[in-house]
Short mmCIF file of C-alpha atoms (C1' of nucleotides) and ligand atoms in Angstrom, two decimals:
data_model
loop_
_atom_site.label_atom_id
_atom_site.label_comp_id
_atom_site.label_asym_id
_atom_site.label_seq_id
_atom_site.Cartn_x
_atom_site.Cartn_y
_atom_site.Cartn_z
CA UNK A 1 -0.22 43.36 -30.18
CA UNK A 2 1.51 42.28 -33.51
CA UNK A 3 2.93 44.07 -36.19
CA UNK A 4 0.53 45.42 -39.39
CA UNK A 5 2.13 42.22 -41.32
CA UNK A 6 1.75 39.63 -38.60
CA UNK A 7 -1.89 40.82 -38.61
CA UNK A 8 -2.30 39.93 -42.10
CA UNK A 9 -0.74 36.91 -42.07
CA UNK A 10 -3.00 35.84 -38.85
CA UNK A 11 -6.08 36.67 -41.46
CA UNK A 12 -4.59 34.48 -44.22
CA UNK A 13 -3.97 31.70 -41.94
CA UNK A 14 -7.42 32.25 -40.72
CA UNK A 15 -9.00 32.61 -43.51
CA UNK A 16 -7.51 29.91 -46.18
CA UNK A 17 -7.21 26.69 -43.41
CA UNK A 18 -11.33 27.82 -42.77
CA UNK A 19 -12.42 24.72 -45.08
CA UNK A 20 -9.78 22.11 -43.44
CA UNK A 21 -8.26 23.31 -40.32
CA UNK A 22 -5.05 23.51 -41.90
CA UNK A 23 -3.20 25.74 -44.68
CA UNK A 24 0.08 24.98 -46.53
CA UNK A 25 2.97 27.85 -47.22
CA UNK A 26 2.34 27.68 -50.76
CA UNK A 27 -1.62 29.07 -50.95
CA UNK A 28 -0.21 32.00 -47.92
CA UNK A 29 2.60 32.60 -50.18
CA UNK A 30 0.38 33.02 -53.17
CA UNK A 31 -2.29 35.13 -51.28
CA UNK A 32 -0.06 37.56 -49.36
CA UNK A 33 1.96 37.75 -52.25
CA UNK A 34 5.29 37.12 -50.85
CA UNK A 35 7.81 34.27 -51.20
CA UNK A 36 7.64 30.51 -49.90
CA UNK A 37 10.55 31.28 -47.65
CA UNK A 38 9.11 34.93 -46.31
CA UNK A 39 5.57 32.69 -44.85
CA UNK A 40 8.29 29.83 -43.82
CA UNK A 41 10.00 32.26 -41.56
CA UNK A 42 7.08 34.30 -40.35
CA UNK A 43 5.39 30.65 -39.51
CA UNK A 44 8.50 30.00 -37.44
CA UNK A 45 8.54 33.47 -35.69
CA UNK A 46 4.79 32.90 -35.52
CA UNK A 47 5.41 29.76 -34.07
CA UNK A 48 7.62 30.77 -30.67
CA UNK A 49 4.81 33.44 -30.33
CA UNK A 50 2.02 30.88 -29.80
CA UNK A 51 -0.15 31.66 -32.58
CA UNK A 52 -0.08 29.00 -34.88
CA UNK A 53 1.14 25.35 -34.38
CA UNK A 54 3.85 25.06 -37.11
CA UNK A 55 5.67 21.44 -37.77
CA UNK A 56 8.21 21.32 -40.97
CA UNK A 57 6.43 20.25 -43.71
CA UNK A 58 3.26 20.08 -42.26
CA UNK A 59 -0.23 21.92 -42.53
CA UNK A 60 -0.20 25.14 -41.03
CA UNK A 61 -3.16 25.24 -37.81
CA UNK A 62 -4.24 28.79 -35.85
CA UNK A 63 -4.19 28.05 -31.88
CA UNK A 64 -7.06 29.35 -29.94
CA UNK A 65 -5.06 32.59 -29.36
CA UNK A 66 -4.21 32.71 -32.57
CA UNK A 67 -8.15 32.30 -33.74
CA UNK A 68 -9.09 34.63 -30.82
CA UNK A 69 -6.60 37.62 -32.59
CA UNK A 70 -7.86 36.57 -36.10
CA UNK A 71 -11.28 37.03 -35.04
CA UNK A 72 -10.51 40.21 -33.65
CA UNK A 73 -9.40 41.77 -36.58
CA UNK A 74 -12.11 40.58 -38.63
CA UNK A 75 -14.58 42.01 -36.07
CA UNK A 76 -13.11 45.31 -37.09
CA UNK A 77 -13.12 44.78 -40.38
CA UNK A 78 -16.73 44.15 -41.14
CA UNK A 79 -17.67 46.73 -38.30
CA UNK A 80 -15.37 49.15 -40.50
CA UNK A 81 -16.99 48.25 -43.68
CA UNK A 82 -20.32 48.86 -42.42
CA UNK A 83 -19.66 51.72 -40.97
CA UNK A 84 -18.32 53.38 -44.33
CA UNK A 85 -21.46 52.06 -45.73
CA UNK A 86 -24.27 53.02 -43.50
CA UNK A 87 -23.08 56.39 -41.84
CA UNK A 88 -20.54 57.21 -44.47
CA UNK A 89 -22.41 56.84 -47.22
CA UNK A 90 -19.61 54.92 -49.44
CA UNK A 91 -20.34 51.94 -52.04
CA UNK A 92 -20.82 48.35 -50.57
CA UNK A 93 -17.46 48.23 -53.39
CA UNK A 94 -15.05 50.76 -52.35
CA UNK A 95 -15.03 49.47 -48.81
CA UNK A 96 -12.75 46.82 -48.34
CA UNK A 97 -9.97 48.24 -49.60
CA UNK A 98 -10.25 50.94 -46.93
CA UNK A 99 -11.31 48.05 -44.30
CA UNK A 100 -8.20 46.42 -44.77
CA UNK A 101 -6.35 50.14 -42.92
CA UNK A 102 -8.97 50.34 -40.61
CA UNK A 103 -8.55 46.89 -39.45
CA UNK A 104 -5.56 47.40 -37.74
CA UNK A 105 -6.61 50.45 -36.01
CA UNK A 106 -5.54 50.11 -32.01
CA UNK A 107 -8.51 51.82 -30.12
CA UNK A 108 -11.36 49.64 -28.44
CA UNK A 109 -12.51 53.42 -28.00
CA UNK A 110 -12.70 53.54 -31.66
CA UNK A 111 -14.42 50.15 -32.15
CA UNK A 112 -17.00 50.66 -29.24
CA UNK A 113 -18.27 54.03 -31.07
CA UNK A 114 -18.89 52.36 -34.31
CA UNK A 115 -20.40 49.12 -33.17
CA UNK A 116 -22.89 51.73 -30.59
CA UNK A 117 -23.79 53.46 -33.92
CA UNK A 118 -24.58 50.64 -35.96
CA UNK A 119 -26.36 49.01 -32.87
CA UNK A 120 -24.46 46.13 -32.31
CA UNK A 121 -24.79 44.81 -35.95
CA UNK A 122 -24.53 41.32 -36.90
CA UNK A 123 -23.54 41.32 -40.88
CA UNK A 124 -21.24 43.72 -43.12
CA UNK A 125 -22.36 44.62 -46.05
CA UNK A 126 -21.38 41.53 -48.02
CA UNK A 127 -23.77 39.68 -45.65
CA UNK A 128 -20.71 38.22 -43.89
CA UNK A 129 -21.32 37.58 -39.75
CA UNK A 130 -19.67 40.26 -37.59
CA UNK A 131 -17.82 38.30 -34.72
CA UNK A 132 -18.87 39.57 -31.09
CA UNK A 133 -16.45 41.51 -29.30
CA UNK A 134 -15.69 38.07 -27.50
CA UNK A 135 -14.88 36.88 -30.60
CA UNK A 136 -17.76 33.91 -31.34
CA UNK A 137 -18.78 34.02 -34.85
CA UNK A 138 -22.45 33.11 -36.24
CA UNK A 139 -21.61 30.73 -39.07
CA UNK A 140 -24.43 28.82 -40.74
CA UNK A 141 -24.25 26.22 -43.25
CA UNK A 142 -24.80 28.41 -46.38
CA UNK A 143 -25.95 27.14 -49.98
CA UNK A 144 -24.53 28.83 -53.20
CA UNK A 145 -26.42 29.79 -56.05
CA UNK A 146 -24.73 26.74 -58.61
CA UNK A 147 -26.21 24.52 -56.44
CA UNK A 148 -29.88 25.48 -56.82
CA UNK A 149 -32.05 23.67 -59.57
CA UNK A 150 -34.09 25.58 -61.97
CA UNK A 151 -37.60 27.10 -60.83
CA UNK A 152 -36.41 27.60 -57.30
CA UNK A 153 -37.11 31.22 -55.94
CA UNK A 154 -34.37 32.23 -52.99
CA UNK A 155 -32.73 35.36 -51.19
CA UNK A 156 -29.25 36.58 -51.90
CA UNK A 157 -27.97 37.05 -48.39
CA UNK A 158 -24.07 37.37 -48.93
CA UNK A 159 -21.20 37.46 -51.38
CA UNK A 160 -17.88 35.60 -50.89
CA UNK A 161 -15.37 38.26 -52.76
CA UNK A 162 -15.36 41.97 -51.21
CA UNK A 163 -13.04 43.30 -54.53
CA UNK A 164 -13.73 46.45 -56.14
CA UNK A 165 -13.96 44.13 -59.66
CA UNK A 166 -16.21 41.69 -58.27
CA UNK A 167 -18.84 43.78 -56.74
CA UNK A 168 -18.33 46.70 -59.60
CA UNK A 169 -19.75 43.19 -61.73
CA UNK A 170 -22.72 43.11 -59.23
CA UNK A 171 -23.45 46.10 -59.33
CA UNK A 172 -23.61 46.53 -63.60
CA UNK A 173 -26.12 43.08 -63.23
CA UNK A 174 -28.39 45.38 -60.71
CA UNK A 175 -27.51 42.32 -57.95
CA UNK A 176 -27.87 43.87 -54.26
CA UNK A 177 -28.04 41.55 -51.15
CA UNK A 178 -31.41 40.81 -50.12
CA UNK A 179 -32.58 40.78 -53.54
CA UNK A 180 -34.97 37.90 -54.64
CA UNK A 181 -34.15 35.75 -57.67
CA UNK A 182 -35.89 32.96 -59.47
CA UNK A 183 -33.50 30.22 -61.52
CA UNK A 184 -34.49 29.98 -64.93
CA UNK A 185 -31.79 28.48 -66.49
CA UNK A 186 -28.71 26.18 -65.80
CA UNK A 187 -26.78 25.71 -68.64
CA UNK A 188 -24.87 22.32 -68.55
CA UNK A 189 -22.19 23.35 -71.04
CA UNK A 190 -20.24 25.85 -69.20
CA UNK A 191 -21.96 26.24 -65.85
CA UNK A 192 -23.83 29.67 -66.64
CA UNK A 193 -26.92 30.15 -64.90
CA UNK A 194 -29.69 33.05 -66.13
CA UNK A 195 -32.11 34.35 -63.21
CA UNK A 196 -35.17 35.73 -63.18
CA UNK A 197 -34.94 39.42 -61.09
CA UNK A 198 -37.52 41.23 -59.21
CA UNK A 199 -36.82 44.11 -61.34
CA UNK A 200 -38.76 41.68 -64.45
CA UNK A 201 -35.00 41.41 -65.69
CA UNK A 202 -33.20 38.05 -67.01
CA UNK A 203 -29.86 38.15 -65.49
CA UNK A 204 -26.76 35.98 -66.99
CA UNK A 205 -23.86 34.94 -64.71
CA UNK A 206 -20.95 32.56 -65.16
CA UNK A 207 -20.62 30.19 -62.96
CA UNK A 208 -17.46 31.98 -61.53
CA UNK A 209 -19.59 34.70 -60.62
CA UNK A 210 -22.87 32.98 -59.38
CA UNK A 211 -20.32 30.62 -56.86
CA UNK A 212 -19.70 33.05 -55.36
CA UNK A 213 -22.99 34.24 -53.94
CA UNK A 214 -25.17 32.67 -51.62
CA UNK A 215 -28.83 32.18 -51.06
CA UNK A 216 -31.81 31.22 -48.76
CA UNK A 217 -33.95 29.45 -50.46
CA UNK B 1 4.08 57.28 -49.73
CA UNK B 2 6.70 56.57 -47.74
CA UNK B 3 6.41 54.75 -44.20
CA UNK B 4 4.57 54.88 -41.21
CA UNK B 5 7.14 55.75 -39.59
CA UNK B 6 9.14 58.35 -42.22
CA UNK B 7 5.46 60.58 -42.18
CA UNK B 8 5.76 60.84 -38.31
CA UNK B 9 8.78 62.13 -38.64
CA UNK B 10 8.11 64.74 -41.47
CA UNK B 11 5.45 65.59 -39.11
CA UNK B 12 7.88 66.15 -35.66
CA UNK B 13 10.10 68.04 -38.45
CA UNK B 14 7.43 70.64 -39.81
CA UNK B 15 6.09 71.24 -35.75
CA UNK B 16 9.39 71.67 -34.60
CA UNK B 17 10.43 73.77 -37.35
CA UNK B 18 8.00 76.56 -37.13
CA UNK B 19 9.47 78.70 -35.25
CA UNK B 20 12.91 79.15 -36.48
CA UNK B 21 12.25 77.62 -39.88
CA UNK B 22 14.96 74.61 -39.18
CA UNK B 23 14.88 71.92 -36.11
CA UNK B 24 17.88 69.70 -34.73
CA UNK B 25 18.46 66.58 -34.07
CA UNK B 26 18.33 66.67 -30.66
CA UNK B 27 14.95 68.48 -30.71
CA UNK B 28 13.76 65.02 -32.79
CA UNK B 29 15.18 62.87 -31.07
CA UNK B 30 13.47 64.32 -27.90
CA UNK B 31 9.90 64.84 -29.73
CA UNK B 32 9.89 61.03 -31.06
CA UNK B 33 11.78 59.48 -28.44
CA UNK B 34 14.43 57.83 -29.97
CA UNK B 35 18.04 58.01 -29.88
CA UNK B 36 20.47 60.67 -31.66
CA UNK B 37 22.02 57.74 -33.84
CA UNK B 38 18.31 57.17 -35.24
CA UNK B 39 17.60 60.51 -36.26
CA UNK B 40 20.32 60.71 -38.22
CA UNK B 41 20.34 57.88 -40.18
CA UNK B 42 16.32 58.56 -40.88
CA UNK B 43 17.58 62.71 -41.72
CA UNK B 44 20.36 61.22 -44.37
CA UNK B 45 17.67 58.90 -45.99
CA UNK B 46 14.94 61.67 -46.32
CA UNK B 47 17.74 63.86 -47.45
CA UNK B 48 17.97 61.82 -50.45
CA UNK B 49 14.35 61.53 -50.90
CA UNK B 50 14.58 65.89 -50.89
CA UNK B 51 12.15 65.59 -48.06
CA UNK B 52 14.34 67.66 -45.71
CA UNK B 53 17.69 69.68 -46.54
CA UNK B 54 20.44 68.90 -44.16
CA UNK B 55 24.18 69.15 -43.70
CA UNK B 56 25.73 67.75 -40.90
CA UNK B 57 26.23 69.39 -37.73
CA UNK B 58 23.66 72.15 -39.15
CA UNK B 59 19.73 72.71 -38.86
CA UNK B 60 17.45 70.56 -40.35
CA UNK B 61 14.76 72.16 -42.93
CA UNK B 62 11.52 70.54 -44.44
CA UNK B 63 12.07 71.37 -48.29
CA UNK B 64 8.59 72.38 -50.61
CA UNK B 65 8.08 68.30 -51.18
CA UNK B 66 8.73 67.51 -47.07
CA UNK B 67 6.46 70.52 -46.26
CA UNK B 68 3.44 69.49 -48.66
CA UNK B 69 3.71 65.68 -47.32
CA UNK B 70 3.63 67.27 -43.88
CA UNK B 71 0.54 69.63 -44.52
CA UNK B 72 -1.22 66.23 -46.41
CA UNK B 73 -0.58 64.45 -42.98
CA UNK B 74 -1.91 67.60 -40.82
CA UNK B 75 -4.71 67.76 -42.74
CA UNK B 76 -5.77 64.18 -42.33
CA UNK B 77 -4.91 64.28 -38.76
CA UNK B 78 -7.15 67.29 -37.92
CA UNK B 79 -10.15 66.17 -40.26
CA UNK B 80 -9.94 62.59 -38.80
CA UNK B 81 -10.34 64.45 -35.06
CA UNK B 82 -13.04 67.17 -35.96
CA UNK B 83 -14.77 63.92 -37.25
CA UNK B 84 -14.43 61.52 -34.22
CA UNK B 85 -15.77 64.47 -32.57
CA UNK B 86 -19.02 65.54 -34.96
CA UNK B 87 -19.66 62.54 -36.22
CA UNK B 88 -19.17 59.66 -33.85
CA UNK B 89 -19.61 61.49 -30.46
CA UNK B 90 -16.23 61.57 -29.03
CA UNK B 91 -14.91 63.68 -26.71
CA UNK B 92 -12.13 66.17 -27.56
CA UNK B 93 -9.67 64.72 -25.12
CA UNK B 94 -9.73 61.10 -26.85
CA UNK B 95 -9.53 62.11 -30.51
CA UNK B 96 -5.94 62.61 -30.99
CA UNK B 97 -4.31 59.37 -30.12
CA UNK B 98 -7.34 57.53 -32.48
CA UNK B 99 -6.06 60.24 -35.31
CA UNK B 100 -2.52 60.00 -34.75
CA UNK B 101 -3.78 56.27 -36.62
CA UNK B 102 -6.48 57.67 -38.78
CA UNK B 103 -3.52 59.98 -40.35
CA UNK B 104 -1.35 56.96 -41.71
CA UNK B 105 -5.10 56.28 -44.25
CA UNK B 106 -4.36 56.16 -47.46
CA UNK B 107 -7.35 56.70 -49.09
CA UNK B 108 -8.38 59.67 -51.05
CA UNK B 109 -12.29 59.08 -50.86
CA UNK B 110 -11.90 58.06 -46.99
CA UNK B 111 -10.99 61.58 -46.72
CA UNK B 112 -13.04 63.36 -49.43
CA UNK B 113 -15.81 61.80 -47.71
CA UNK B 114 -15.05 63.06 -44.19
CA UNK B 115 -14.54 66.44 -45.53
CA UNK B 116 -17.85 66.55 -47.11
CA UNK B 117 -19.55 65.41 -44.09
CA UNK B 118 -17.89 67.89 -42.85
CA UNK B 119 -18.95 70.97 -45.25
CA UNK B 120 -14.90 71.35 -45.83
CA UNK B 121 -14.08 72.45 -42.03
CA UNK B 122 -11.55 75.04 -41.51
CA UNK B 123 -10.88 74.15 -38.10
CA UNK B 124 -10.69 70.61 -36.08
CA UNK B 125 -11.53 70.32 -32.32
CA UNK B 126 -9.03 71.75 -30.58
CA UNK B 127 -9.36 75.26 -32.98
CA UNK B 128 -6.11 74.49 -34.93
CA UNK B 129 -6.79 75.51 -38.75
CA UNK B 130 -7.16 72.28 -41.14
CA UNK B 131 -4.80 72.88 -44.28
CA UNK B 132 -6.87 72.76 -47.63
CA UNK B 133 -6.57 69.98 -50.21
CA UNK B 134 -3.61 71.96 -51.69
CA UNK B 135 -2.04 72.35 -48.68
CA UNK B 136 -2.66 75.86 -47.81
CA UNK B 137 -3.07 76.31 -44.47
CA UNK B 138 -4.49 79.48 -43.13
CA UNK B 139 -2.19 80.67 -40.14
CA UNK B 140 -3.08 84.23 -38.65
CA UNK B 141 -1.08 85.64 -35.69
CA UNK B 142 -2.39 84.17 -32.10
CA UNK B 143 -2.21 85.64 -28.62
CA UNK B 144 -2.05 83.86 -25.52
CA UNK B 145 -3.47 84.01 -22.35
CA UNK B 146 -0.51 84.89 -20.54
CA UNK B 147 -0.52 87.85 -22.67
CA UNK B 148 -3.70 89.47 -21.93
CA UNK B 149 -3.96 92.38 -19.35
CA UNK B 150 -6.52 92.40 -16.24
CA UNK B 151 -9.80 93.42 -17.00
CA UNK B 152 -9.65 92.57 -21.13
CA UNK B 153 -12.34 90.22 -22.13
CA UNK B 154 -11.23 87.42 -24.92
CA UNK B 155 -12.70 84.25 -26.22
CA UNK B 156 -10.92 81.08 -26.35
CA UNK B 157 -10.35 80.22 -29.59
CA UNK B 158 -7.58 77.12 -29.80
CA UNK B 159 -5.59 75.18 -27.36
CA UNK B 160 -1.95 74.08 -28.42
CA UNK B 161 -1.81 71.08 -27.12
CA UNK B 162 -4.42 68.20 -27.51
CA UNK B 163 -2.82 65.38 -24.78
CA UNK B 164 -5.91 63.92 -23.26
CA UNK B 165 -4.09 64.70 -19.59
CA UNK B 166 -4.14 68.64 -20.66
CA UNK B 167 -7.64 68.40 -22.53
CA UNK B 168 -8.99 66.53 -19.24
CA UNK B 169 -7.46 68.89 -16.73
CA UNK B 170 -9.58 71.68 -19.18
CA UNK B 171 -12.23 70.01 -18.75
CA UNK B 172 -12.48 69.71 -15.11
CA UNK B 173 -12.04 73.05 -15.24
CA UNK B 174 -14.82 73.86 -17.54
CA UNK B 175 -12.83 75.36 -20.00
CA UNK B 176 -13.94 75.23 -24.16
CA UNK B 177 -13.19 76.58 -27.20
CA UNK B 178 -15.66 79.37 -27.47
CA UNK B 179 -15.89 80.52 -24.49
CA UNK B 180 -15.99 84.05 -23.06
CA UNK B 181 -13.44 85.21 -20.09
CA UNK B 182 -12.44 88.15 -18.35
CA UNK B 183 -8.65 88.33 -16.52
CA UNK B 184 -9.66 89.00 -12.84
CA UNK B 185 -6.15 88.83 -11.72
CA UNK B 186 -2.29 88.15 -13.29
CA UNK B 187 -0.03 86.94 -10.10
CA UNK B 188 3.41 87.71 -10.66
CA UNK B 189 4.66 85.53 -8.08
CA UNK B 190 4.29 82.46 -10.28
CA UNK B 191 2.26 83.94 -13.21
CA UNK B 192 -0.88 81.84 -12.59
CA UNK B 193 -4.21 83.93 -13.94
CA UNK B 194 -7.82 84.18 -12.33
CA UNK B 195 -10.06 84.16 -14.49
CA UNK B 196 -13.80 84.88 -14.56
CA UNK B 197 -16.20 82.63 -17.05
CA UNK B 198 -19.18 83.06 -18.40
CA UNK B 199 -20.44 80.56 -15.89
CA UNK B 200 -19.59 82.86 -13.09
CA UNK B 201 -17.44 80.59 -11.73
CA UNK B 202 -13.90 81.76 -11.18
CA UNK B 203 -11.25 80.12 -12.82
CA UNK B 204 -7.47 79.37 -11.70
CA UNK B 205 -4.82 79.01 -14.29
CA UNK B 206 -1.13 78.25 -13.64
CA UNK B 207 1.15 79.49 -16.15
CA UNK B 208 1.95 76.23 -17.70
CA UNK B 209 -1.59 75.92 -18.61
CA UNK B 210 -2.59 79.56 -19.74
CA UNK B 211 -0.19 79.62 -22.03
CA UNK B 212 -1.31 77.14 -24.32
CA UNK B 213 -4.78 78.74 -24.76
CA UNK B 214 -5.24 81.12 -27.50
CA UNK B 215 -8.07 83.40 -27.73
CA UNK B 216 -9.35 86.77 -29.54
CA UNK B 217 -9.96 90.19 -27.64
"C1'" DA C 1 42.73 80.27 -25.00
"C1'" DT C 2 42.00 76.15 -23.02
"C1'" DA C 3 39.06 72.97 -20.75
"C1'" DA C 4 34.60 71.24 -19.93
"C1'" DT C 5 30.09 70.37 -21.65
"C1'" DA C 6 26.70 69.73 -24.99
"C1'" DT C 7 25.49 68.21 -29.35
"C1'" DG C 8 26.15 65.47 -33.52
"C1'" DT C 9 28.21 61.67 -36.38
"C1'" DT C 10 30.17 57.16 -37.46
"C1'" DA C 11 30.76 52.26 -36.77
"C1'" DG C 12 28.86 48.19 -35.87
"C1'" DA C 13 25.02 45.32 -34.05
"C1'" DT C 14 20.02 43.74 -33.73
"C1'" DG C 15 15.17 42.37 -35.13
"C1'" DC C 16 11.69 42.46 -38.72
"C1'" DA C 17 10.26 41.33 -43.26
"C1'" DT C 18 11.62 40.35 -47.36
"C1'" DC C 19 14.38 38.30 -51.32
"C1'" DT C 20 17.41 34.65 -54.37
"C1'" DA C 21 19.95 30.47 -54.72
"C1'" DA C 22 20.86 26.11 -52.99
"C1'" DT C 23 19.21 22.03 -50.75
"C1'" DA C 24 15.86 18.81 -48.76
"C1'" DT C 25 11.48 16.40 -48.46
"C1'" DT C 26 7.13 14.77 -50.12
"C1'" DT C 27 4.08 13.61 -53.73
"C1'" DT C 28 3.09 11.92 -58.34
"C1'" DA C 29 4.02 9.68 -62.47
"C1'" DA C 30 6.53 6.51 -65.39
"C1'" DT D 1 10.01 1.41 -57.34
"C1'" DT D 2 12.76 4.57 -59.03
"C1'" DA D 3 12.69 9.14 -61.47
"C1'" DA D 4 10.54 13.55 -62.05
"C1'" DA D 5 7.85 17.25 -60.30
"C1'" DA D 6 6.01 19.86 -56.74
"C1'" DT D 7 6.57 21.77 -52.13
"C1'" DA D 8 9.15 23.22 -48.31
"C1'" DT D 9 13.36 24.54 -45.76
"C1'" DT D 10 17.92 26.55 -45.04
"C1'" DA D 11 21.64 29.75 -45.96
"C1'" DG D 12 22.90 34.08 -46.84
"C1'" DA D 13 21.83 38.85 -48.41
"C1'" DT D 14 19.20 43.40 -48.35
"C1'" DG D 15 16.68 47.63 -46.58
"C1'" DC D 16 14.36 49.77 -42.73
"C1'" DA D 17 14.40 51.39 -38.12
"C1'" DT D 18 16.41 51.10 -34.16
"C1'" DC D 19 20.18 50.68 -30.55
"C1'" DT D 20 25.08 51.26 -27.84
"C1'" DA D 21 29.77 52.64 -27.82
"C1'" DA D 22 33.27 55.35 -29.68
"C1'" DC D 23 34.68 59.43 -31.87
"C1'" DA D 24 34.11 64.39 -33.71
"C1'" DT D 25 32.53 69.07 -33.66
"C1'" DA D 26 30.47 73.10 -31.63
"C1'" DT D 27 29.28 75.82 -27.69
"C1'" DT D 28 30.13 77.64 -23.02
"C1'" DA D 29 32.44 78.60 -19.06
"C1'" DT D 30 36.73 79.31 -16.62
MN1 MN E 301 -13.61 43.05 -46.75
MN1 MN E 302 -17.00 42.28 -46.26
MN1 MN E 303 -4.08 65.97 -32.60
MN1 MN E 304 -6.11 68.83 -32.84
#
DNA sequence: ATAATATGTTAGATGCATCTAATATTTTAA
DNA sequence: TTAAAATATTAGATGCATCTAACATATTAT
């Protein structure tokens, strides 16, 4: 096993070359919040080790081994989060933070337990797919709510943003996953869209916000 | 907070230091298993951090700062075990290594929630007290086994060691916290103790093991 | 009291993870 | 198509945590 930060950098890589199979040292160096020459190194290091296939000045690509541990990690991460949400009885927005410890927990013991208690669950509680302990991931083409057109009724069914700011947002609107919503209104101007809620409310988000949740229709 | 690895060793510090009030850095060095040079250097850099007095060549003592962080450690350690075991169904003998993890959490409500889960336990699995949220732990005077005369009855009440090889060899001997037992016989050949359990059964003890089992008369 | 042994410290090196400053390459714009 | 801007790499330094080898101090045994 890796070290807490090679970890984290296998979830960056992971998670920002997702869209294109490839990332670039600049967007790690912005997300982890280092340097360009702190991700150039750790690439290299990263490199001998077989997790990621690293040419100079070229897009950044996971190998399978290197998916395989990112997966891993992220298993344990939504299994975490659900956990502190379902038999710990914390907010579906004070979890991540805690997630992001608990991820790097070493103890299949540990891991086992929870998944047994939660019955083998198959979404955290941001609606995002729990990898299998083999480490195969459900991912289905998913529509966000910008690109609905007005009068169409559909299912929230997952958020792409676990912060505490984010979902503390949510929560003040009264959004939940699994809720039902009706588009009312798309405003062409700035991208704001206002939704009809089951709760008889009109709900107003920006079209930073409403990108960032998706739907079933 | 300081690092993972400067809280294990205010940990090793306050253990060792019980006793006698100071530790060396031999005794450290043994405990965490690294090499003289190492403690050193770490003892001189938590020295200047007033986390531990020390002048060369002399003992090494936790100051009020180093014994607070170590009681905030303890305290996580032992609620993180006590909840492994009430919560999620583990076994006594598998909970340490998992909390000697969970310890390193840095989360407030992680741990205010555990505790009130909980009901603000006083004790964790293996009967050792569970400081408070100030850091007061509650240490009364214990007796061993080793000390008990033939024919006193005692209950078990802690075990001072919580290895899963010792915790498994207890448990293939039956042995709990709580239980009931009667010293049938104290060999001074090799000071091994018979007891006799509330199961009927009779019960062999070498010395090695009696004496890390604390009970009540 | 001196020698032998045990214990502790210093010096200097290594790997990890990071940084700044300098340099190189690639992309984009004039 | 050259110049400017954006990206990426290298060189060299730092702090943490560790090591080995050499030296120093304290304890104990003769
Ligand atoms: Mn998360
Ligand atoms: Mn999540
Ligand atoms: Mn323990
Ligand atoms: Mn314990």
């Amino acid at each position: 096993m890796g070290s807490l930060t090679e970890e984290n950098y296998i979830k960056s890589v992971y998670a920002l070359s997702q869209a294109t199979g490839e990332v670039y040292v600049s967007e790690l160096a912005k997300k982890l919040d280092v340097k360009l020459p702190s991700v150039n190194s750790m690439m290299k290091r990263m490199a001998t080790k077989k997790l990621v296939a690293y040419a100079p000045y070229k897009g950044i690509k996971l190998t399978e081994k290197g998916k395989k541990e990112a997966l891993a990690i992220i298993r344990k991460h939504r299994l975490a989060e659900l956990f502190l949400v379902k038999v710990m009885g914390l907010g579906w927005e004070e979890v991540h933070d805690i997630a992001e410890q608990l991820e790097h927990v070493n103890s299949s013991r540990f891991y086992e337990r929870i998944d047994e208690l939660l019955n083998n669950p198959k979404f955290d509680p941001h609606g995002e797919p729990i990898p299998d302990s083999n480490g195969k991931i459900h991912t289905k083409k998913r529509t966000s709510l910008i690109d609905l057109a007005e009068g169409l009724t559909a299912t929230i069914t997952a958020v792409t943003e676990d912060e505490k700011s984010f979902l503390d947002h949510l929560n003040a609107k009264g959004l939940q996953i699994g809720d039902v919503v009706i588009i009312k209104k798309r405003e062409l101007f700035d991208g704001s869209i206002t939704l009809q809620h089951k709760s008889k409310k009109e709900i107003l988000l920006t079209h930073q916000v409403a990108e960032r949740i998706w739907v079933e229709v």
